[in-house]
Amino acid sequence: RHIIEVINFQKINFKIIILIGGLGKNNIYAQTISDVCNLPVLITDMSDYAVLFGSAILGASNYDTFKSLSFDDLIRKFSKS
């Protein structure tokens, strides 16, 4: 919660928390995080591939074809099926 408050102070407002990995499989943890941070929590169905997906986004951000895209745009581009 402290990290979210510090980032919000910088005028970057969180609207949702996305849980990936093993903790995303724990409904009690997800509900606790939602309650403490007062934000909705999304649990992805691709939690087992989170590291792979993040690595692909990071790699693409350094490739000439995608350098002009923002991080958010890269996520949108590679999230579409």
mmCIF file of N, CA, C and O in Angstrom:
data_model
loop_
_atom_site.group_PDB
_atom_site.id
_atom_site.type_symbol
_atom_site.label_atom_id
_atom_site.label_comp_id
_atom_site.label_asym_id
_atom_site.label_seq_id
_atom_site.Cartn_x
_atom_site.Cartn_y
_atom_site.Cartn_z
ATOM 1 N N ARG A 1 0.834 -1.189 0.000
ATOM 2 C CA ARG A 1 0.000 0.000 0.000
ATOM 3 C C ARG A 1 0.876 1.247 0.000
ATOM 4 O O ARG A 1 0.556 2.211 -0.689
ATOM 5 N N HIS A 2 1.959 1.211 0.739
ATOM 6 C CA HIS A 2 2.842 2.377 0.806
ATOM 7 C C HIS A 2 3.398 2.720 -0.577
ATOM 8 O O HIS A 2 3.433 3.896 -0.955
ATOM 9 N N ILE A 3 3.818 1.719 -1.316
ATOM 10 C CA ILE A 3 4.366 1.960 -2.656
ATOM 11 C C ILE A 3 3.312 2.601 -3.554
ATOM 12 O O ILE A 3 3.606 3.550 -4.281
ATOM 13 N N ILE A 4 2.098 2.118 -3.490
ATOM 14 C CA ILE A 4 1.008 2.693 -4.304
ATOM 15 C C ILE A 4 0.760 4.143 -3.905
ATOM 16 O O ILE A 4 0.591 5.007 -4.760
ATOM 17 N N GLU A 5 0.763 4.441 -2.612
ATOM 18 C CA GLU A 5 0.555 5.820 -2.163
ATOM 19 C C GLU A 5 1.673 6.740 -2.635
ATOM 20 O O GLU A 5 1.414 7.871 -3.052
ATOM 21 N N VAL A 6 2.920 6.275 -2.598
ATOM 22 C CA VAL A 6 4.048 7.085 -3.055
ATOM 23 C C VAL A 6 3.940 7.353 -4.555
ATOM 24 O O VAL A 6 4.135 8.475 -5.020
ATOM 25 N N ILE A 7 3.587 6.333 -5.317
ATOM 26 C CA ILE A 7 3.448 6.512 -6.767
ATOM 27 C C ILE A 7 2.254 7.414 -7.074
ATOM 28 O O ILE A 7 2.326 8.275 -7.952
ATOM 29 N N ASN A 8 1.158 7.253 -6.361
ATOM 30 C CA ASN A 8 -0.002 8.133 -6.560
ATOM 31 C C ASN A 8 0.340 9.589 -6.266
ATOM 32 O O ASN A 8 -0.180 10.502 -6.906
ATOM 33 N N PHE A 9 1.222 9.810 -5.295
ATOM 34 C CA PHE A 9 1.663 11.167 -4.970
ATOM 35 C C PHE A 9 2.356 11.810 -6.168
ATOM 36 O O PHE A 9 2.330 13.027 -6.334
ATOM 37 N N GLN A 10 2.950 10.991 -7.036
ATOM 38 C CA GLN A 10 3.620 11.477 -8.248
ATOM 39 C C GLN A 10 2.628 11.672 -9.398
ATOM 40 O O GLN A 10 3.019 11.865 -10.538
ATOM 41 N N LYS A 11 1.338 11.595 -9.088
ATOM 42 C CA LYS A 11 0.251 11.782 -10.046
ATOM 43 C C LYS A 11 0.177 10.660 -11.084
ATOM 44 O O LYS A 11 -0.223 10.866 -12.222
ATOM 45 N N ILE A 12 0.592 9.474 -10.679
ATOM 46 C CA ILE A 12 0.408 8.265 -11.479
ATOM 47 C C ILE A 12 -0.563 7.404 -10.683
ATOM 48 O O ILE A 12 -0.189 6.777 -9.697
ATOM 49 N N ASN A 13 -1.818 7.417 -11.064
ATOM 50 C CA ASN A 13 -2.848 6.790 -10.256
ATOM 51 C C ASN A 13 -3.125 5.352 -10.670
ATOM 52 O O ASN A 13 -3.409 5.074 -11.828
ATOM 53 N N PHE A 14 -3.038 4.466 -9.696
ATOM 54 C CA PHE A 14 -3.394 3.077 -9.915
ATOM 55 C C PHE A 14 -4.907 2.962 -9.997
ATOM 56 O O PHE A 14 -5.631 3.585 -9.235
ATOM 57 N N LYS A 15 -5.378 2.111 -10.902
ATOM 58 C CA LYS A 15 -6.808 1.845 -11.004
ATOM 59 C C LYS A 15 -7.121 0.386 -10.715
ATOM 60 O O LYS A 15 -8.245 0.040 -10.405
ATOM 61 N N ILE A 16 -6.098 -0.468 -10.844
ATOM 62 C CA ILE A 16 -6.291 -1.897 -10.644
ATOM 63 C C ILE A 16 -4.942 -2.520 -10.286
ATOM 64 O O ILE A 16 -3.898 -1.997 -10.656
ATOM 65 N N ILE A 17 -4.991 -3.613 -9.572
ATOM 66 C CA ILE A 17 -3.792 -4.388 -9.275
ATOM 67 C C ILE A 17 -3.929 -5.713 -10.011
ATOM 68 O O ILE A 17 -4.967 -6.379 -9.917
ATOM 69 N N ILE A 18 -2.891 -6.085 -10.743
ATOM 70 C CA ILE A 18 -2.897 -7.353 -11.468
ATOM 71 C C ILE A 18 -1.953 -8.306 -10.764
ATOM 72 O O ILE A 18 -0.774 -8.006 -10.591
ATOM 73 N N LEU A 19 -2.476 -9.441 -10.337
ATOM 74 C CA LEU A 19 -1.659 -10.450 -9.687
ATOM 75 C C LEU A 19 -1.247 -11.503 -10.708
ATOM 76 O O LEU A 19 -2.079 -12.008 -11.455
ATOM 77 N N ILE A 20 0.038 -11.817 -10.700
ATOM 78 C CA ILE A 20 0.564 -12.853 -11.582
ATOM 79 C C ILE A 20 1.428 -13.789 -10.749
ATOM 80 O O ILE A 20 1.858 -13.448 -9.661
ATOM 81 N N GLY A 21 1.664 -14.945 -11.251
ATOM 82 C CA GLY A 21 2.494 -15.894 -10.534
ATOM 83 C C GLY A 21 1.704 -16.648 -9.477
ATOM 84 O O GLY A 21 0.472 -16.656 -9.472
ATOM 85 N N GLY A 22 2.432 -17.276 -8.573
ATOM 86 C CA GLY A 22 1.819 -18.143 -7.576
ATOM 87 C C GLY A 22 0.828 -17.461 -6.652
ATOM 88 O O GLY A 22 -0.188 -18.043 -6.292
ATOM 89 N N LEU A 23 1.105 -16.221 -6.254
ATOM 90 C CA LEU A 23 0.179 -15.527 -5.348
ATOM 91 C C LEU A 23 -1.171 -15.253 -6.005
ATOM 92 O O LEU A 23 -2.174 -15.096 -5.313
ATOM 93 N N GLY A 24 -1.199 -15.219 -7.324
ATOM 94 C CA GLY A 24 -2.461 -15.024 -8.029
ATOM 95 C C GLY A 24 -3.411 -16.200 -7.870
ATOM 96 O O GLY A 24 -4.595 -16.097 -8.159
ATOM 97 N N LYS A 25 -2.888 -17.307 -7.391
ATOM 98 C CA LYS A 25 -3.723 -18.498 -7.189
ATOM 99 C C LYS A 25 -4.333 -18.534 -5.797
ATOM 100 O O LYS A 25 -5.115 -19.419 -5.486
ATOM 101 N N ASN A 26 -3.977 -17.579 -4.952
ATOM 102 C CA ASN A 26 -4.445 -17.547 -3.576
ATOM 103 C C ASN A 26 -5.535 -16.477 -3.441
ATOM 104 O O ASN A 26 -5.247 -15.282 -3.371
ATOM 105 N N ASN A 27 -6.783 -16.917 -3.400
ATOM 106 C CA ASN A 27 -7.913 -15.979 -3.343
ATOM 107 C C ASN A 27 -7.932 -15.141 -2.075
ATOM 108 O O ASN A 27 -8.347 -13.983 -2.096
ATOM 109 N N ILE A 28 -7.495 -15.709 -0.957
ATOM 110 C CA ILE A 28 -7.466 -14.950 0.296
ATOM 111 C C ILE A 28 -6.449 -13.820 0.196
ATOM 112 O O ILE A 28 -6.707 -12.689 0.613
ATOM 113 N N TYR A 29 -5.286 -14.110 -0.364
ATOM 114 C CA TYR A 29 -4.266 -13.079 -0.555
ATOM 115 C C TYR A 29 -4.797 -11.975 -1.473
ATOM 116 O O TYR A 29 -4.646 -10.790 -1.173
ATOM 117 N N ALA A 30 -5.416 -12.367 -2.582
ATOM 118 C CA ALA A 30 -5.949 -11.383 -3.534
ATOM 119 C C ALA A 30 -6.981 -10.481 -2.872
ATOM 120 O O ALA A 30 -6.959 -9.258 -3.052
ATOM 121 N N GLN A 31 -7.870 -11.057 -2.083
ATOM 122 C CA GLN A 31 -8.893 -10.263 -1.404
ATOM 123 C C GLN A 31 -8.269 -9.340 -0.362
ATOM 124 O O GLN A 31 -8.677 -8.184 -0.222
ATOM 125 N N THR A 32 -7.255 -9.822 0.339
ATOM 126 C CA THR A 32 -6.572 -8.995 1.338
ATOM 127 C C THR A 32 -5.896 -7.798 0.679
ATOM 128 O O THR A 32 -6.011 -6.668 1.161
ATOM 129 N N ILE A 33 -5.198 -8.036 -0.419
ATOM 130 C CA ILE A 33 -4.543 -6.946 -1.153
ATOM 131 C C ILE A 33 -5.585 -5.937 -1.637
ATOM 132 O O ILE A 33 -5.394 -4.721 -1.526
ATOM 133 N N SER A 34 -6.687 -6.426 -2.158
ATOM 134 C CA SER A 34 -7.752 -5.537 -2.621
ATOM 135 C C SER A 34 -8.304 -4.688 -1.478
ATOM 136 O O SER A 34 -8.495 -3.480 -1.630
ATOM 137 N N ASP A 35 -8.542 -5.309 -0.337
ATOM 138 C CA ASP A 35 -9.080 -4.592 0.823
ATOM 139 C C ASP A 35 -8.098 -3.554 1.362
ATOM 140 O O ASP A 35 -8.474 -2.414 1.641
ATOM 141 N N VAL A 36 -6.833 -3.937 1.498
ATOM 142 C CA VAL A 36 -5.828 -3.037 2.067
ATOM 143 C C VAL A 36 -5.560 -1.851 1.143
ATOM 144 O O VAL A 36 -5.427 -0.716 1.589
ATOM 145 N N CYS A 37 -5.485 -2.113 -0.160
ATOM 146 C CA CYS A 37 -5.154 -1.051 -1.124
ATOM 147 C C CYS A 37 -6.383 -0.323 -1.647
ATOM 148 O O CYS A 37 -6.264 0.681 -2.346
ATOM 149 N N ASN A 38 -7.571 -0.836 -1.317
ATOM 150 C CA ASN A 38 -8.820 -0.254 -1.776
ATOM 151 C C ASN A 38 -8.858 -0.138 -3.307
ATOM 152 O O ASN A 38 -9.240 0.892 -3.865
ATOM 153 N N LEU A 39 -8.419 -1.212 -3.961
ATOM 154 C CA LEU A 39 -8.400 -1.285 -5.419
ATOM 155 C C LEU A 39 -8.892 -2.667 -5.845
ATOM 156 O O LEU A 39 -8.694 -3.651 -5.138
ATOM 157 N N PRO A 40 -9.496 -2.743 -7.030
ATOM 158 C CA PRO A 40 -9.858 -4.069 -7.537
ATOM 159 C C PRO A 40 -8.601 -4.851 -7.911
ATOM 160 O O PRO A 40 -7.584 -4.273 -8.286
ATOM 161 N N VAL A 41 -8.683 -6.157 -7.808
ATOM 162 C CA VAL A 41 -7.568 -7.027 -8.147
ATOM 163 C C VAL A 41 -7.991 -7.937 -9.295
ATOM 164 O O VAL A 41 -9.056 -8.554 -9.253
ATOM 165 N N LEU A 42 -7.152 -8.006 -10.310
ATOM 166 C CA LEU A 42 -7.363 -8.904 -11.443
ATOM 167 C C LEU A 42 -6.366 -10.040 -11.316
ATOM 168 O O LEU A 42 -5.168 -9.814 -11.144
ATOM 169 N N ILE A 43 -6.872 -11.252 -11.388
ATOM 170 C CA ILE A 43 -6.000 -12.427 -11.376
ATOM 171 C C ILE A 43 -6.001 -12.983 -12.787
ATOM 172 O O ILE A 43 -7.034 -13.386 -13.302
ATOM 173 N N THR A 44 -4.824 -12.988 -13.419
ATOM 174 C CA THR A 44 -4.738 -13.444 -14.798
ATOM 175 C C THR A 44 -4.793 -14.956 -14.870
ATOM 176 O O THR A 44 -4.401 -15.655 -13.944
ATOM 177 N N ASP A 45 -5.272 -15.463 -15.992
ATOM 178 C CA ASP A 45 -5.293 -16.910 -16.196
ATOM 179 C C ASP A 45 -3.981 -17.394 -16.803
ATOM 180 O O ASP A 45 -3.809 -18.566 -17.055
ATOM 181 N N MET A 46 -3.057 -16.472 -17.057
ATOM 182 C CA MET A 46 -1.758 -16.827 -17.612
ATOM 183 C C MET A 46 -0.663 -16.677 -16.563
ATOM 184 O O MET A 46 0.482 -16.414 -16.886
ATOM 185 N N SER A 47 -1.003 -16.878 -15.299
ATOM 186 C CA SER A 47 -0.040 -16.610 -14.238
ATOM 187 C C SER A 47 1.214 -17.477 -14.342
ATOM 188 O O SER A 47 2.282 -17.070 -13.904
ATOM 189 N N ASP A 48 1.102 -18.645 -14.921
ATOM 190 C CA ASP A 48 2.278 -19.505 -15.048
ATOM 191 C C ASP A 48 3.269 -18.992 -16.085
ATOM 192 O O ASP A 48 4.411 -19.427 -16.125
ATOM 193 N N TYR A 49 2.833 -18.072 -16.942
ATOM 194 C CA TYR A 49 3.687 -17.563 -18.002
ATOM 195 C C TYR A 49 4.107 -16.111 -17.783
ATOM 196 O O TYR A 49 4.604 -15.465 -18.686
ATOM 197 N N ALA A 50 3.907 -15.600 -16.587
ATOM 198 C CA ALA A 50 4.155 -14.188 -16.306
ATOM 199 C C ALA A 50 5.594 -13.782 -16.573
ATOM 200 O O ALA A 50 5.849 -12.743 -17.187
ATOM 201 N N VAL A 51 6.539 -14.585 -16.145
ATOM 202 C CA VAL A 51 7.946 -14.243 -16.333
ATOM 203 C C VAL A 51 8.292 -14.259 -17.818
ATOM 204 O O VAL A 51 8.979 -13.363 -18.317
ATOM 205 N N LEU A 52 7.798 -15.241 -18.526
ATOM 206 C CA LEU A 52 8.040 -15.324 -19.963
ATOM 207 C C LEU A 52 7.451 -14.120 -20.690
ATOM 208 O O LEU A 52 8.101 -13.503 -21.535
ATOM 209 N N PHE A 53 6.218 -13.746 -20.332
ATOM 210 C CA PHE A 53 5.564 -12.606 -20.965
ATOM 211 C C PHE A 53 6.322 -11.314 -20.666
ATOM 212 O O PHE A 53 6.582 -10.515 -21.562
ATOM 213 N N GLY A 54 6.705 -11.111 -19.416
ATOM 214 C CA GLY A 54 7.457 -9.913 -19.048
ATOM 215 C C GLY A 54 8.785 -9.834 -19.771
ATOM 216 O O GLY A 54 9.208 -8.768 -20.225
ATOM 217 N N SER A 55 9.455 -10.963 -19.902
ATOM 218 C CA SER A 55 10.730 -11.000 -20.619
ATOM 219 C C SER A 55 10.553 -10.659 -22.091
ATOM 220 O O SER A 55 11.374 -9.953 -22.684
ATOM 221 N N ALA A 56 9.481 -11.145 -22.685
ATOM 222 C CA ALA A 56 9.204 -10.836 -24.090
ATOM 223 C C ALA A 56 8.938 -9.343 -24.285
ATOM 224 O O ALA A 56 9.427 -8.732 -25.244
ATOM 225 N N ILE A 57 8.187 -8.744 -23.381
ATOM 226 C CA ILE A 57 7.905 -7.309 -23.459
ATOM 227 C C ILE A 57 9.199 -6.516 -23.318
ATOM 228 O O ILE A 57 9.464 -5.577 -24.071
ATOM 229 N N LEU A 58 10.018 -6.894 -22.340
ATOM 230 C CA LEU A 58 11.283 -6.199 -22.120
ATOM 231 C C LEU A 58 12.198 -6.323 -23.339
ATOM 232 O O LEU A 58 12.810 -5.346 -23.777
ATOM 233 N N GLY A 59 12.272 -7.512 -23.911
ATOM 234 C CA GLY A 59 13.085 -7.712 -25.105
ATOM 235 C C GLY A 59 12.570 -6.902 -26.280
ATOM 236 O O GLY A 59 13.350 -6.264 -27.001
ATOM 237 N N ALA A 60 11.261 -6.900 -26.476
ATOM 238 C CA ALA A 60 10.672 -6.154 -27.594
ATOM 239 C C ALA A 60 10.912 -4.660 -27.454
ATOM 240 O O ALA A 60 11.089 -3.955 -28.449
ATOM 241 N N SER A 61 10.948 -4.164 -26.216
ATOM 242 C CA SER A 61 11.134 -2.724 -26.013
ATOM 243 C C SER A 61 12.511 -2.253 -26.484
ATOM 244 O O SER A 61 12.715 -1.070 -26.732
ATOM 245 N N ASN A 62 13.437 -3.175 -26.628
ATOM 246 C CA ASN A 62 14.780 -2.828 -27.089
ATOM 247 C C ASN A 62 15.014 -3.165 -28.555
ATOM 248 O O ASN A 62 16.109 -2.979 -29.059
ATOM 249 N N TYR A 63 14.007 -3.670 -29.216
ATOM 250 C CA TYR A 63 14.105 -4.024 -30.634
ATOM 251 C C TYR A 63 13.681 -2.812 -31.460
ATOM 252 O O TYR A 63 12.693 -2.145 -31.141
ATOM 253 N N ASP A 64 14.415 -2.484 -32.498
ATOM 254 C CA ASP A 64 14.168 -1.261 -33.282
ATOM 255 C C ASP A 64 12.712 -1.106 -33.716
ATOM 256 O O ASP A 64 12.164 -0.006 -33.692
ATOM 257 N N THR A 65 12.077 -2.191 -34.102
ATOM 258 C CA THR A 65 10.696 -2.123 -34.592
ATOM 259 C C THR A 65 9.737 -1.589 -33.543
ATOM 260 O O THR A 65 8.754 -0.934 -33.865
ATOM 261 N N PHE A 66 10.012 -1.848 -32.270
ATOM 262 C CA PHE A 66 9.080 -1.492 -31.200
ATOM 263 C C PHE A 66 9.576 -0.372 -30.293
ATOM 264 O O PHE A 66 8.900 -0.005 -29.344
ATOM 265 N N LYS A 67 10.736 0.193 -30.565
ATOM 266 C CA LYS A 67 11.307 1.210 -29.668
ATOM 267 C C LYS A 67 10.424 2.442 -29.507
ATOM 268 O O LYS A 67 10.457 3.106 -28.486
ATOM 269 N N SER A 68 9.612 2.745 -30.515
ATOM 270 C CA SER A 68 8.777 3.943 -30.442
ATOM 271 C C SER A 68 7.514 3.723 -29.603
ATOM 272 O O SER A 68 6.814 4.674 -29.281
ATOM 273 N N LEU A 69 7.221 2.485 -29.233
ATOM 274 C CA LEU A 69 6.018 2.191 -28.456
ATOM 275 C C LEU A 69 6.282 2.350 -26.960
ATOM 276 O O LEU A 69 7.352 2.012 -26.474
ATOM 277 N N SER A 70 5.279 2.847 -26.248
ATOM 278 C CA SER A 70 5.382 2.931 -24.794
ATOM 279 C C SER A 70 5.214 1.535 -24.203
ATOM 280 O O SER A 70 4.763 0.603 -24.875
ATOM 281 N N PHE A 71 5.558 1.400 -22.931
ATOM 282 C CA PHE A 71 5.398 0.118 -22.246
ATOM 283 C C PHE A 71 3.947 -0.332 -22.282
ATOM 284 O O PHE A 71 3.652 -1.495 -22.555
ATOM 285 N N ASP A 72 3.016 0.608 -22.045
ATOM 286 C CA ASP A 72 1.584 0.270 -22.082
ATOM 287 C C ASP A 72 1.174 -0.217 -23.465
ATOM 288 O O ASP A 72 0.399 -1.166 -23.594
ATOM 289 N N ASP A 73 1.682 0.439 -24.510
ATOM 290 C CA ASP A 73 1.354 0.025 -25.879
ATOM 291 C C ASP A 73 1.902 -1.367 -26.181
ATOM 292 O O ASP A 73 1.255 -2.159 -26.864
ATOM 293 N N LEU A 74 3.098 -1.654 -25.692
ATOM 294 C CA LEU A 74 3.673 -2.990 -25.900
ATOM 295 C C LEU A 74 2.824 -4.058 -25.220
ATOM 296 O O LEU A 74 2.567 -5.118 -25.799
ATOM 297 N N ILE A 75 2.378 -3.792 -24.011
ATOM 298 C CA ILE A 75 1.535 -4.745 -23.310
ATOM 299 C C ILE A 75 0.246 -4.980 -24.092
ATOM 300 O O ILE A 75 -0.178 -6.120 -24.298
ATOM 301 N N ARG A 76 -0.368 -3.908 -24.559
ATOM 302 C CA ARG A 76 -1.599 -4.049 -25.355
ATOM 303 C C ARG A 76 -1.336 -4.837 -26.633
ATOM 304 O O ARG A 76 -2.121 -5.692 -27.023
ATOM 305 N N LYS A 77 -0.226 -4.539 -27.310
ATOM 306 C CA LYS A 77 0.093 -5.196 -28.566
ATOM 307 C C LYS A 77 0.269 -6.697 -28.390
ATOM 308 O O LYS A 77 -0.237 -7.491 -29.164
ATOM 309 N N PHE A 78 0.988 -7.094 -27.349
ATOM 310 C CA PHE A 78 1.279 -8.498 -27.163
ATOM 311 C C PHE A 78 0.222 -9.238 -26.335
ATOM 312 O O PHE A 78 0.268 -10.457 -26.234
ATOM 313 N N SER A 79 -0.731 -8.529 -25.788
ATOM 314 C CA SER A 79 -1.785 -9.171 -25.017
ATOM 315 C C SER A 79 -2.947 -9.604 -25.881
ATOM 316 O O SER A 79 -3.726 -10.450 -25.491
ATOM 317 N N LYS A 80 -3.091 -9.032 -27.047
ATOM 318 C CA LYS A 80 -4.221 -9.367 -27.914
ATOM 319 C C LYS A 80 -4.013 -10.736 -28.518
ATOM 320 O O LYS A 80 -2.930 -11.096 -28.945
ATOM 321 N N SER A 81 -5.092 -11.499 -28.563
ATOM 322 C CA SER A 81 -4.995 -12.826 -29.149
ATOM 323 C C SER A 81 -5.441 -12.806 -30.596
ATOM 324 O O SER A 81 -6.031 -11.908 -31.080
#
